[in-house]
Tab-separated table of C-alpha atoms and ligand atoms in Angstrom:
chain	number	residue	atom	x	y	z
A	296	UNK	CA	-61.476	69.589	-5.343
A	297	UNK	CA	-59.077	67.988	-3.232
A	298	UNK	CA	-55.883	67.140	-4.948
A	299	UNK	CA	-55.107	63.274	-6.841
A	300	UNK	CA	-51.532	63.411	-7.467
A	301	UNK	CA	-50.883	60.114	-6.620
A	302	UNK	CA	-53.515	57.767	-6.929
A	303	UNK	CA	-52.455	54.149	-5.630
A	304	UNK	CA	-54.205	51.126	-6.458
A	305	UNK	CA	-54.375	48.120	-4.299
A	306	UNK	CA	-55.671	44.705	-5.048
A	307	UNK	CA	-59.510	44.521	-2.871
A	308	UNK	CA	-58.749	40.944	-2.328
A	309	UNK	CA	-55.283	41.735	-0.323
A	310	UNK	CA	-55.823	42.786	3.681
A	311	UNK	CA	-52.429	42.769	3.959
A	312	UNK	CA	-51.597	45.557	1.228
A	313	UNK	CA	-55.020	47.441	1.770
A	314	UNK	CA	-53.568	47.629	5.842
A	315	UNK	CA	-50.284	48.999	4.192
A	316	UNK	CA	-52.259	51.462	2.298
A	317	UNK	CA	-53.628	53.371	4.950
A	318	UNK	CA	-50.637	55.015	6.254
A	319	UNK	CA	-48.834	56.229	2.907
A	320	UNK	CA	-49.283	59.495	2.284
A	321	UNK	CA	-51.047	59.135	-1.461
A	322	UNK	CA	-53.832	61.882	-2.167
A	323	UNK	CA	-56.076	58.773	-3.176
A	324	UNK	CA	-56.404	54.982	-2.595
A	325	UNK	CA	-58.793	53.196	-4.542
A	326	UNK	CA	-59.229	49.028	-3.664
A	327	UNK	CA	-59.625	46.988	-6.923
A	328	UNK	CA	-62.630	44.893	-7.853
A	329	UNK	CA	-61.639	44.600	-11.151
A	330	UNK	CA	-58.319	43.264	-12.939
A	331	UNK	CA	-56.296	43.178	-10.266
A	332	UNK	CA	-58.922	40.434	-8.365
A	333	UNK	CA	-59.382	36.673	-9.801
A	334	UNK	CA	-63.327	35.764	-11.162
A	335	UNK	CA	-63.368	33.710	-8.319
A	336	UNK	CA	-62.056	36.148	-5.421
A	337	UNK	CA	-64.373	38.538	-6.185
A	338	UNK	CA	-67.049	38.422	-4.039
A	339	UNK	CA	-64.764	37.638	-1.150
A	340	UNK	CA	-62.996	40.754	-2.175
A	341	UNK	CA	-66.260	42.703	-2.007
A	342	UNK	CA	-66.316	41.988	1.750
A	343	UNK	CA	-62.867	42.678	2.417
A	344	UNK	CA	-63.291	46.044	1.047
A	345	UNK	CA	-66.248	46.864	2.755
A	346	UNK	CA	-64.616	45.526	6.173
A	347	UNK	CA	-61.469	47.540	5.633
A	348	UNK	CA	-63.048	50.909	4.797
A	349	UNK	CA	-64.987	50.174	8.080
A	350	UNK	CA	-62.319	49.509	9.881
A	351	UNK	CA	-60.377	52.748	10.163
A	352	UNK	CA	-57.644	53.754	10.290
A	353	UNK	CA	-57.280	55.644	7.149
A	354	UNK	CA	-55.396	58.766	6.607
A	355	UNK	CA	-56.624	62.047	4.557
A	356	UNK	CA	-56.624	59.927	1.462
A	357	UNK	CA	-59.987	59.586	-0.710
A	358	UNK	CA	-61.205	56.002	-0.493
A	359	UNK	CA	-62.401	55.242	-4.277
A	360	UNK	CA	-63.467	51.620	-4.894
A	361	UNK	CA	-63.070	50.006	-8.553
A	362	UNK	CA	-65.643	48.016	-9.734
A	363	UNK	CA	-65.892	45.430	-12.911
A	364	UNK	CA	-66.948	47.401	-16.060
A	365	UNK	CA	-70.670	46.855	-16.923
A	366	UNK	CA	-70.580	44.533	-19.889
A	367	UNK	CA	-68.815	41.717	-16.724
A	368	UNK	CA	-71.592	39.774	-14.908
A	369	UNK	CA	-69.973	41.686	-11.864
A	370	UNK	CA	-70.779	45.339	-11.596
A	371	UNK	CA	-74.310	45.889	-10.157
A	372	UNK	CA	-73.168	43.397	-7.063
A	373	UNK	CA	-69.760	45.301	-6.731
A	374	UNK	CA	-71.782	48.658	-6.197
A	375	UNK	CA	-74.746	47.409	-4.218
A	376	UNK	CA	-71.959	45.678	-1.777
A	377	UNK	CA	-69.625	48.686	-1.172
A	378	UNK	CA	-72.106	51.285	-1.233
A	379	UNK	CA	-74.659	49.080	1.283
A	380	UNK	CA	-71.602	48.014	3.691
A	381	UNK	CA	-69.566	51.004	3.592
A	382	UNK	CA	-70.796	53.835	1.433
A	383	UNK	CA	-70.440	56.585	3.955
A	384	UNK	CA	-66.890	55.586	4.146
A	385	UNK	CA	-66.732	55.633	0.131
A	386	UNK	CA	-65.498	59.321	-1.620
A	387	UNK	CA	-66.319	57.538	-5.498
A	388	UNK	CA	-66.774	54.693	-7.441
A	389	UNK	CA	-63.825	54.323	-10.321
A	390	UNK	CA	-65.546	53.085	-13.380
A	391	UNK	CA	-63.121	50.770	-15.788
A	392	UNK	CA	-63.414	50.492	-19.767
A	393	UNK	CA	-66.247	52.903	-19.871
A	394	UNK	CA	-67.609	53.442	-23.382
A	395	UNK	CA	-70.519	55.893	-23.589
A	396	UNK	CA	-72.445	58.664	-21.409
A	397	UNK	CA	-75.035	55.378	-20.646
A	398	UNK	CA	-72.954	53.710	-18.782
A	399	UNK	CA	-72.053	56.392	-16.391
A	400	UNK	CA	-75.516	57.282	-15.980
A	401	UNK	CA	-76.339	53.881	-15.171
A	402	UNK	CA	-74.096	54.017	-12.604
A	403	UNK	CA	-75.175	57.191	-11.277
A	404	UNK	CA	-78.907	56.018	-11.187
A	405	UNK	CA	-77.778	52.887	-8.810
A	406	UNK	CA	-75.927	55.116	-6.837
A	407	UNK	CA	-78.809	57.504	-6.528
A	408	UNK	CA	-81.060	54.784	-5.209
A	409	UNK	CA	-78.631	53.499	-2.766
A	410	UNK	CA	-78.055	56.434	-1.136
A	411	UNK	CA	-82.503	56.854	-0.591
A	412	UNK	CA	-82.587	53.178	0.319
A	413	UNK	CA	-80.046	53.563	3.113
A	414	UNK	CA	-80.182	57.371	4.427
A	415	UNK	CA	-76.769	58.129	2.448
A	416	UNK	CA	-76.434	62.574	1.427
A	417	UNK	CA	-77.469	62.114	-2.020
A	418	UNK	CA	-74.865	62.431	-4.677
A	419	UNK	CA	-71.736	62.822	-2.359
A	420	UNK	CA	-69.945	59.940	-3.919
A	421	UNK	CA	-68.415	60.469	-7.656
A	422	UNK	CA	-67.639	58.672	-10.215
A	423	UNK	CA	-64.215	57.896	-11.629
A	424	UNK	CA	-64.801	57.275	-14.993
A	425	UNK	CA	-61.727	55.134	-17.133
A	426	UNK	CA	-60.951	56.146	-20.676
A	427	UNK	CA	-59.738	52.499	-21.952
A	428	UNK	CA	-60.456	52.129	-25.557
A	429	UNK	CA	-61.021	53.753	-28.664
A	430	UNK	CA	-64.571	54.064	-28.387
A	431	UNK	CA	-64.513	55.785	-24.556
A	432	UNK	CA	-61.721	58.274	-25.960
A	433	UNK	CA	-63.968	59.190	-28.922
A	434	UNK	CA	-66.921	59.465	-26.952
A	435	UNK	CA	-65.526	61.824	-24.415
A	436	UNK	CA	-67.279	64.712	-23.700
A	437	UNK	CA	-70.402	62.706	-23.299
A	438	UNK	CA	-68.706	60.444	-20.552
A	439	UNK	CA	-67.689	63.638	-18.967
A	440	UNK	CA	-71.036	65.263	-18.442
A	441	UNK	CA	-72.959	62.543	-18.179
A	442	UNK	CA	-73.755	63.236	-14.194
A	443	UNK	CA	-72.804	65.538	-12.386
A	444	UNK	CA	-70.911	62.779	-9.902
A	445	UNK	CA	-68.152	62.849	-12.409
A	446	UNK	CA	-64.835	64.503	-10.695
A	447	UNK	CA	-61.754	62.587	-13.010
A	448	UNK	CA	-61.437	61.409	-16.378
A	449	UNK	CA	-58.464	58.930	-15.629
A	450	UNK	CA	-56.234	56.861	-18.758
A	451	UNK	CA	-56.076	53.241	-18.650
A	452	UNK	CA	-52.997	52.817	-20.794
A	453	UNK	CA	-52.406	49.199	-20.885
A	454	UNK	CA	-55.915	48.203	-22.033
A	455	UNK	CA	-56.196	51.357	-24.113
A	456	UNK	CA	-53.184	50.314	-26.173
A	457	UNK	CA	-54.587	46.692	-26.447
A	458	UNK	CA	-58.247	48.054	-27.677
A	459	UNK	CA	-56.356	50.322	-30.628
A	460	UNK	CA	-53.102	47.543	-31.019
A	461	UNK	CA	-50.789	49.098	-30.681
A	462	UNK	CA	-47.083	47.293	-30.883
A	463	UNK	CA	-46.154	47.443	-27.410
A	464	UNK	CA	-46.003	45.477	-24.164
A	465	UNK	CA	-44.343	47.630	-22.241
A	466	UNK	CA	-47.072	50.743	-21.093
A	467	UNK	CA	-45.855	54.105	-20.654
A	468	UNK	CA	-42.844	53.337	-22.957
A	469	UNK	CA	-43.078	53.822	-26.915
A	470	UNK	CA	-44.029	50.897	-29.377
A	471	UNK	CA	-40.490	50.741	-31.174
A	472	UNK	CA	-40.510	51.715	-34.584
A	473	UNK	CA	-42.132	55.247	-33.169
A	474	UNK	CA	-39.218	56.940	-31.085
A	475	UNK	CA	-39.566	60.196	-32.465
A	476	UNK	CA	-42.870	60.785	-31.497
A	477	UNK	CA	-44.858	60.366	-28.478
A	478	UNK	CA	-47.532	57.558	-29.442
A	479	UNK	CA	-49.382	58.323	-25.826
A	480	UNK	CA	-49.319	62.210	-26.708
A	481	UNK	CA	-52.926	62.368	-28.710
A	482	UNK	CA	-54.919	60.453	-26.178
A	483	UNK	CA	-53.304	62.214	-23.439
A	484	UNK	CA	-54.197	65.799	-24.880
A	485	UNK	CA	-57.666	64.551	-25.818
A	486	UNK	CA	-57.986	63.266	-21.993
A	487	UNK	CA	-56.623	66.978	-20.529
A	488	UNK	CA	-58.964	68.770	-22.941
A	489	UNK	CA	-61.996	67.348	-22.291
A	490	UNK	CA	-61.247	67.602	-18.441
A	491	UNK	CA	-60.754	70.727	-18.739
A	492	UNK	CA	-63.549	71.767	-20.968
A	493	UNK	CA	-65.923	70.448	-17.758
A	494	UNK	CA	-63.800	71.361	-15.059
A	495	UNK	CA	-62.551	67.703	-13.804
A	496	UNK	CA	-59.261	66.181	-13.033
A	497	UNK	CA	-57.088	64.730	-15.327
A	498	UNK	CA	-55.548	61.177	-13.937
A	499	UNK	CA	-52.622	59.173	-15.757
A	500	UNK	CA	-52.642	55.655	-15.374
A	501	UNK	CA	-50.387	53.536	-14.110
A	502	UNK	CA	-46.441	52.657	-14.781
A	503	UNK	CA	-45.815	49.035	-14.444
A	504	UNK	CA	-42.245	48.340	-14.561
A	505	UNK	CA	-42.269	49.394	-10.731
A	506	UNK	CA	-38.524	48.746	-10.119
A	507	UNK	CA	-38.261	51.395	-12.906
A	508	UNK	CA	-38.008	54.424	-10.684
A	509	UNK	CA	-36.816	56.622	-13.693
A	510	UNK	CA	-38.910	55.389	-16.354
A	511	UNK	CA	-41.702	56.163	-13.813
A	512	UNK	CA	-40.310	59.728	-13.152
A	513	UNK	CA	-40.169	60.164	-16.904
A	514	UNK	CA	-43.896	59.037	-17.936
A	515	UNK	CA	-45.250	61.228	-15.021
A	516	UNK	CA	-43.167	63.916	-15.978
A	517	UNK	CA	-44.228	63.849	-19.356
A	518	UNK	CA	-48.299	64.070	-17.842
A	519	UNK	CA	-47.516	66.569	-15.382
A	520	UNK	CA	-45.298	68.901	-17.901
A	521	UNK	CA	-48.753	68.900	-20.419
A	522	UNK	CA	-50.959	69.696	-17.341
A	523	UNK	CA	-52.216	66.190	-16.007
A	524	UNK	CA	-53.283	66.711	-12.235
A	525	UNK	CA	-51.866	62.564	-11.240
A	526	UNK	CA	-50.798	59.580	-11.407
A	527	UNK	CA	-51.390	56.083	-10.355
A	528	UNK	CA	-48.666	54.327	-8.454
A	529	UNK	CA	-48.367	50.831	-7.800
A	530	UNK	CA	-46.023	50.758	-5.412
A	531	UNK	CA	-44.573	52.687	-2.515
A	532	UNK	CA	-41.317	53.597	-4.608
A	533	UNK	CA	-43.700	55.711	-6.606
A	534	UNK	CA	-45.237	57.791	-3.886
A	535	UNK	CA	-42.751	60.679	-3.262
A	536	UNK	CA	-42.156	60.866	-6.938
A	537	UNK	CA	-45.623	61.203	-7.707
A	538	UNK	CA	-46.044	63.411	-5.100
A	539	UNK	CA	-43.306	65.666	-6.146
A	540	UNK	CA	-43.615	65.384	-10.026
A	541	UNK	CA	-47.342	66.593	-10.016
A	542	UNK	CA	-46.993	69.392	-7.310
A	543	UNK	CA	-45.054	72.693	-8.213
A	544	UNK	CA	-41.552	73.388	-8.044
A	545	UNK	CA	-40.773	75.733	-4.996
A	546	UNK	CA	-39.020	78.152	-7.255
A	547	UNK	CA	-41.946	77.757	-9.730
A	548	UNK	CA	-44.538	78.344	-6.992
A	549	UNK	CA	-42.782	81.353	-5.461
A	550	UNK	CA	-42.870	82.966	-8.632
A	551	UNK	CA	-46.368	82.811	-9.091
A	552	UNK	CA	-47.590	84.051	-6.230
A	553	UNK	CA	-44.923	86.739	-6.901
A	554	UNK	CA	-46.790	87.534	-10.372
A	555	UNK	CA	-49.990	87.522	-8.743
A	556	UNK	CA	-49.162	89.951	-5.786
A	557	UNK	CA	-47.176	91.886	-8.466
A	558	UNK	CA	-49.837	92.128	-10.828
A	559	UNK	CA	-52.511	93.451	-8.459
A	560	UNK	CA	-50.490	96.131	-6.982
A	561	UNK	CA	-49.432	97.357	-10.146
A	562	UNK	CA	-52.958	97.024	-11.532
A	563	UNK	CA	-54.161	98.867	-8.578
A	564	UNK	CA	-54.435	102.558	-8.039
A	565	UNK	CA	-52.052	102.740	-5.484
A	566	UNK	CA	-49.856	100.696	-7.859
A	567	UNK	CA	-50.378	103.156	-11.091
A	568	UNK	CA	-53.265	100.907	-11.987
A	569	UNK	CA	-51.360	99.573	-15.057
A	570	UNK	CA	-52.425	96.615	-17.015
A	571	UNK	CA	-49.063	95.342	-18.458
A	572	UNK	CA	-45.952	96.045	-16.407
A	573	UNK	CA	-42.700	94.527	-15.665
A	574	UNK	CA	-41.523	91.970	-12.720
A	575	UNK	CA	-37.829	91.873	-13.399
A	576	UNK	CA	-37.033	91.253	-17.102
A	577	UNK	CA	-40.580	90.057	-17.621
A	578	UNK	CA	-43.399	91.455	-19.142
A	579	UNK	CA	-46.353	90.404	-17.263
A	580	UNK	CA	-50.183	91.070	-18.007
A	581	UNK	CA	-53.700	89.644	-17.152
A	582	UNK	CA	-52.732	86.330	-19.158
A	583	UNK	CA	-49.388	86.098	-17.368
A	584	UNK	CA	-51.861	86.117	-14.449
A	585	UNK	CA	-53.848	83.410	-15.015
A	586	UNK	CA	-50.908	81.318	-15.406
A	587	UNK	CA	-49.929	82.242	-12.194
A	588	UNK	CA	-52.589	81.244	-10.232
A	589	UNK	CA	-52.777	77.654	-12.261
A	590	UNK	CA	-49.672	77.196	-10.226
A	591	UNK	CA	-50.437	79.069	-7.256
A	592	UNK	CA	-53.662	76.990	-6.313
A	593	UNK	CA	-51.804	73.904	-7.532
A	594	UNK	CA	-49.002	74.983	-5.257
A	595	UNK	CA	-51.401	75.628	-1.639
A	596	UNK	CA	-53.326	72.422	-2.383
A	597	UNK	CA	-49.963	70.780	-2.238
A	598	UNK	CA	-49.864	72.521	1.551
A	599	UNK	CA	-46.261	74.859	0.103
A	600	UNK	CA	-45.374	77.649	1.520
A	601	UNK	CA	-43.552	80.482	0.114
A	602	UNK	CA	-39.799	81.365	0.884
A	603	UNK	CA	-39.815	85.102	-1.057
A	604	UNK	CA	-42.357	88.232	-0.650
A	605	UNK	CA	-42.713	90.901	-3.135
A	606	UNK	CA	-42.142	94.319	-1.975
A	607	UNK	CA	-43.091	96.685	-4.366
A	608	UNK	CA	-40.916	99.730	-5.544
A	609	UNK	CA	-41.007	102.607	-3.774
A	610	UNK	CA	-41.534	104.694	-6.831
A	611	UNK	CA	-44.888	102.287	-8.472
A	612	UNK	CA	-46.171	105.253	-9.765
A	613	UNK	CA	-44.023	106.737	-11.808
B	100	GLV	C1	-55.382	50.331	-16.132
B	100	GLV	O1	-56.450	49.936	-15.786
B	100	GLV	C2	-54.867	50.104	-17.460
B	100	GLV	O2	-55.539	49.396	-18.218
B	100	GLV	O3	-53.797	50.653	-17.768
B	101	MG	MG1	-57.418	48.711	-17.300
């Protein structure tokens, strides 16, 4: 899967910032239909969507398209629009304030019969869906497997807090009266595990005090550091951050693909065919291994290249 470490979202209903979006190097864009877009821009927004993915223009990034959740008058028209006027152009549909398995198989089934209706390669564009309440979080694993269009399972933290209350205004930051805890930690972990469970992506949402560069660094830090693949940014500020938080150190990345070439010579005959040995003053084994190539792959989808080699010693065998 192609990486989403920084996921920006711009407002359908804006040429101007969709234009802007083209040329910043985010791993996804995705155009709002929902609450970024007034009730009563919305179906203009539909067509300036559908006119700028036509357009061109666009860079590497995926094009994902939000549309209104499916208890709004809204979302049957949002799909039907995008996916009729530009759904070649379209990698996957981000579903908001999804609830149950039904809803993203609802979505799946209008997708399905879009793509017959107008010649589209059937089931090429996913589904996004966004864990925003109480209900969606406890109701995981179901939204996760409920078609196999699903690629993210991404964390709407401003109307998640709303659905459960929580004492806050101020999302990514913690309600006060909780500072020695992490309030976001739980949801997070229940997010990661489930997305891991059925091999998908794990997205955090967004950071909204955008002239916040720190507090940004340190909520995306805090997602990348449990295993989260991205983040949404709002703003170009948050690009290279993003970028850089959710991609491997270059020390870090060296040293696994040091383990890994260390680990199969010594695991090979040539090597002594050992299964534990040592790399430096560390103990490394099969599990060590796995670790490794986490950040490896995480590492070469981020395009890095290494700046060490392993050479192994000249006596492996003894
Ligand atoms: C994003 O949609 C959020 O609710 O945080
Ligand atoms: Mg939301």
């Amino acid at each position: 899967m192609k990486p989403r470490r920084s996921v920006l979202a711009v407002p359908g209903s804006n040429p101007k910032m969709i234009a802007k979006a083209k040329g910043l190097p985010v791993d996804e864009v995705f155009l709002d239909l929902e609450d970024a877009v007034a009730p009563v821009a919305k179906a203009a927004a539909r067509a300036t969507i559908v006119a700028a993915l036509n357009e061109g223009g666009w860079g590497e990034q995926l094009r994902v398209v939000r549309v209104n959740d499916w208890t709004t008058p809204w979302t049957y028209a949002d799909v039907i629009s995008v996916v009729e006027g530009a759904g070649s152009r379209l990698d996957a549909i981000l579903l908001p304030k999804v609830t149950d398995g039904g809803q993203v198989r609802a979505l799946d089934l209008l997708l399905t019969q879009l793509e017959q209706a107008h010649q589209l390669e059937p089931g090429r564009i996913g589904i996004e869906p966004q864990i925003e309440n109480a209900i969606g979080l406890r109701n995981i694993d179901e939204i996760a497997t409920a078609s196999p269009r699903v690629q993210t399972l991404v964390f709407g933290p401003a109307d998640f807090m709303a659905s459960i209350r929580m004492r806050t205004l101020v999302v990514g930051e913690q309600p006060e009266g909780y500072e020695p805890g992490d309030a976001y930690h739980h949801i997070l972990m229940t997010i990661l595990l489930a997305a891991r469970a059925h091999g998908l992506q794990a997205i955090d949402g967004p950071y909204l005090q955008i002239r916040d560069l720190d507090g940004f660094r340190r909520a995306a830090a805090r997602s990348a550091a449990l295993g989260f693949d991205g983040k949404w940014v709002l703003h170009p500020t948050q690009v290279d951050a993003a970028n850089e938080i959710f991609s491997p150190r270059q020390a870090e990345y060296d040293k696994a693909e040091e383990i890994l070439e260390a680990y199969a010579f010594h695991t090979s005959a040539d090597g002594g065919a050992r299964g534990a040995v040592m790399l430096g003053d560390e103990m490394i084994d099969e599990a060590s291994a796995k670790m490794a190539q986490v950040v490896a792959e995480q590492g070469r989808a981020a395009g890095m290249t290494r700046t060490t080699r392993f050479t192994p010693p000249e006596s492996a065998a003894e």
